Amino acid sequence: METIEKIEAFKQRTKQLSLRVIRLFQALPKTDEARIIGKQLLRSATSVAANYRAACRSRSDAEFFSKISIVVEEADETLFWLEILWEAEIISHVKLQSLLEEYEEVVKIVNSIRHKRKKK
């Protein structure tokens, strides 16, 4: 797969993950703690997709590095909130397993991109 195709595929992947998190948020119990954690999750997950998209349009290496670093942080934060939902027994691990795995992969991918760019 060519680089541009990989970039576009990853943009789509992060966008689809955002949509999955939106649907998860909509299905959360109507408790205060679920809503508070859910809003944090929603912000970080959508930020992953938005900042990856912005990184792809960056005007310089420094701007790219800055944006991709934000993507790493937000993807890791998304993992954190998913883990909190599970460990607080708000959502079962079974229901979160796929999202947890996806975001673990996203963190690894963008962290790898960041480290490769840093070496340049």
Tab-separated table of C-alpha atoms in Angstrom:
chain	number	residue	atom	x	y	z
A	1	MET	CA	0.000	0.000	0.000
A	2	GLU	CA	1.365	3.382	-0.909
A	3	THR	CA	2.018	6.015	1.724
A	4	ILE	CA	-0.912	8.258	0.726
A	5	GLU	CA	-3.263	5.269	0.834
A	6	LYS	CA	-1.945	4.331	4.286
A	7	ILE	CA	-2.457	7.883	5.528
A	8	GLU	CA	-6.008	8.001	4.183
A	9	ALA	CA	-6.782	4.558	5.630
A	10	PHE	CA	-5.519	5.641	9.048
A	11	LYS	CA	-7.576	8.847	8.874
A	12	GLN	CA	-10.641	6.706	8.180
A	13	ARG	CA	-9.735	4.283	10.953
A	14	THR	CA	-9.425	7.009	13.582
A	15	LYS	CA	-12.639	8.643	12.378
A	16	GLN	CA	-14.523	5.332	12.591
A	17	LEU	CA	-13.137	4.785	16.084
A	18	SER	CA	-14.466	8.214	17.048
A	19	LEU	CA	-17.897	7.223	15.783
A	20	ARG	CA	-17.745	3.983	17.795
A	21	VAL	CA	-16.916	5.981	20.922
A	22	ILE	CA	-19.827	8.341	20.209
A	23	ARG	CA	-22.168	5.333	20.052
A	24	LEU	CA	-20.654	3.971	23.280
A	25	PHE	CA	-21.192	7.346	24.947
A	26	GLN	CA	-24.825	7.348	23.841
A	27	ALA	CA	-25.305	3.905	25.418
A	28	LEU	CA	-23.703	4.726	28.774
A	29	PRO	CA	-25.846	4.529	31.909
A	30	LYS	CA	-27.399	7.859	32.868
A	31	THR	CA	-25.372	8.170	36.082
A	32	ASP	CA	-23.199	11.165	36.954
A	33	GLU	CA	-19.964	9.201	36.959
A	34	ALA	CA	-20.711	7.523	33.624
A	35	ARG	CA	-21.517	10.876	32.039
A	36	ILE	CA	-18.405	12.606	33.414
A	37	ILE	CA	-16.072	9.799	32.350
A	38	GLY	CA	-17.947	9.443	29.074
A	39	LYS	CA	-17.464	13.110	28.206
A	40	GLN	CA	-13.727	12.820	28.872
A	41	LEU	CA	-13.599	9.730	26.672
A	42	LEU	CA	-15.569	11.471	23.942
A	43	ARG	CA	-13.210	14.457	23.942
A	44	SER	CA	-10.018	12.409	23.804
A	45	ALA	CA	-11.262	9.923	21.180
A	46	THR	CA	-12.485	12.594	18.789
A	47	SER	CA	-9.283	14.535	19.371
A	48	VAL	CA	-7.265	11.553	18.105
A	49	ALA	CA	-8.997	11.663	14.734
A	50	ALA	CA	-9.043	15.459	14.461
A	51	ASN	CA	-5.388	15.913	15.383
A	52	TYR	CA	-4.200	13.093	13.119
A	53	ARG	CA	-6.028	14.786	10.276
A	54	ALA	CA	-4.407	18.109	11.225
A	55	ALA	CA	-0.965	16.470	11.417
A	56	CYS	CA	-1.394	15.218	7.863
A	57	ARG	CA	-1.918	18.803	6.724
A	58	SER	CA	0.944	20.290	8.722
A	59	ARG	CA	3.133	22.909	7.080
A	60	SER	CA	6.431	21.902	8.650
A	61	ASP	CA	8.195	19.005	10.354
A	62	ALA	CA	7.946	20.824	13.677
A	63	GLU	CA	4.202	21.314	13.292
A	64	PHE	CA	3.779	17.666	12.278
A	65	PHE	CA	5.772	16.475	15.296
A	66	SER	CA	3.712	18.670	17.606
A	67	LYS	CA	0.388	17.421	16.216
A	68	ILE	CA	1.405	13.755	16.129
A	69	SER	CA	2.568	14.079	19.753
A	70	ILE	CA	-0.925	15.298	20.650
A	71	VAL	CA	-2.377	12.272	18.857
A	72	VAL	CA	-0.203	9.942	20.962
A	73	GLU	CA	-1.291	11.672	24.183
A	74	GLU	CA	-4.980	11.689	23.271
A	75	ALA	CA	-4.957	8.039	22.147
A	76	ASP	CA	-3.318	7.043	25.422
A	77	GLU	CA	-5.846	9.141	27.348
A	78	THR	CA	-8.646	7.409	25.447
A	79	LEU	CA	-7.239	4.071	26.589
A	80	PHE	CA	-7.190	5.384	30.153
A	81	TRP	CA	-10.878	6.366	30.089
A	82	LEU	CA	-11.869	3.046	28.519
A	83	GLU	CA	-9.976	1.245	31.296
A	84	ILE	CA	-11.711	3.407	33.931
A	85	LEU	CA	-15.138	2.539	32.488
A	86	TRP	CA	-14.227	-1.128	32.741
A	87	GLU	CA	-12.491	-1.080	36.139
A	88	ALA	CA	-15.290	0.990	37.685
A	89	GLU	CA	-17.672	-1.668	36.341
A	90	ILE	CA	-19.667	0.877	34.369
A	91	ILE	CA	-19.247	-1.140	31.144
A	92	SER	CA	-18.172	-4.777	30.926
A	93	HIS	CA	-14.736	-5.693	29.653
A	94	VAL	CA	-16.367	-7.832	26.952
A	95	LYS	CA	-18.122	-4.776	25.498
A	96	LEU	CA	-14.942	-2.681	25.637
A	97	GLN	CA	-12.416	-5.302	24.515
A	98	SER	CA	-12.463	-4.410	20.824
A	99	LEU	CA	-12.113	-0.670	21.457
A	100	LEU	CA	-9.325	-1.261	23.963
A	101	GLU	CA	-7.420	-3.346	21.408
A	102	GLU	CA	-7.968	-0.788	18.654
A	103	TYR	CA	-6.720	2.119	20.749
A	104	GLU	CA	-3.707	0.105	21.926
A	105	GLU	CA	-2.825	-0.382	18.251
A	106	VAL	CA	-3.402	3.291	17.487
A	107	VAL	CA	-1.058	4.312	20.315
A	108	LYS	CA	1.634	1.972	18.981
A	109	ILE	CA	1.231	3.188	15.398
A	110	VAL	CA	1.304	6.919	16.127
A	111	ASN	CA	4.094	6.538	18.658
A	112	SER	CA	6.115	4.739	15.992
A	113	ILE	CA	5.362	7.519	13.485
A	114	ARG	CA	6.452	10.108	16.029
A	115	HIS	CA	9.725	8.339	16.815
A	116	LYS	CA	10.565	7.905	13.122
A	117	ARG	CA	9.910	11.588	12.477
A	118	LYS	CA	11.957	12.640	15.519
A	119	LYS	CA	15.046	10.867	14.150
A	120	LYS	CA	15.009	12.957	10.971
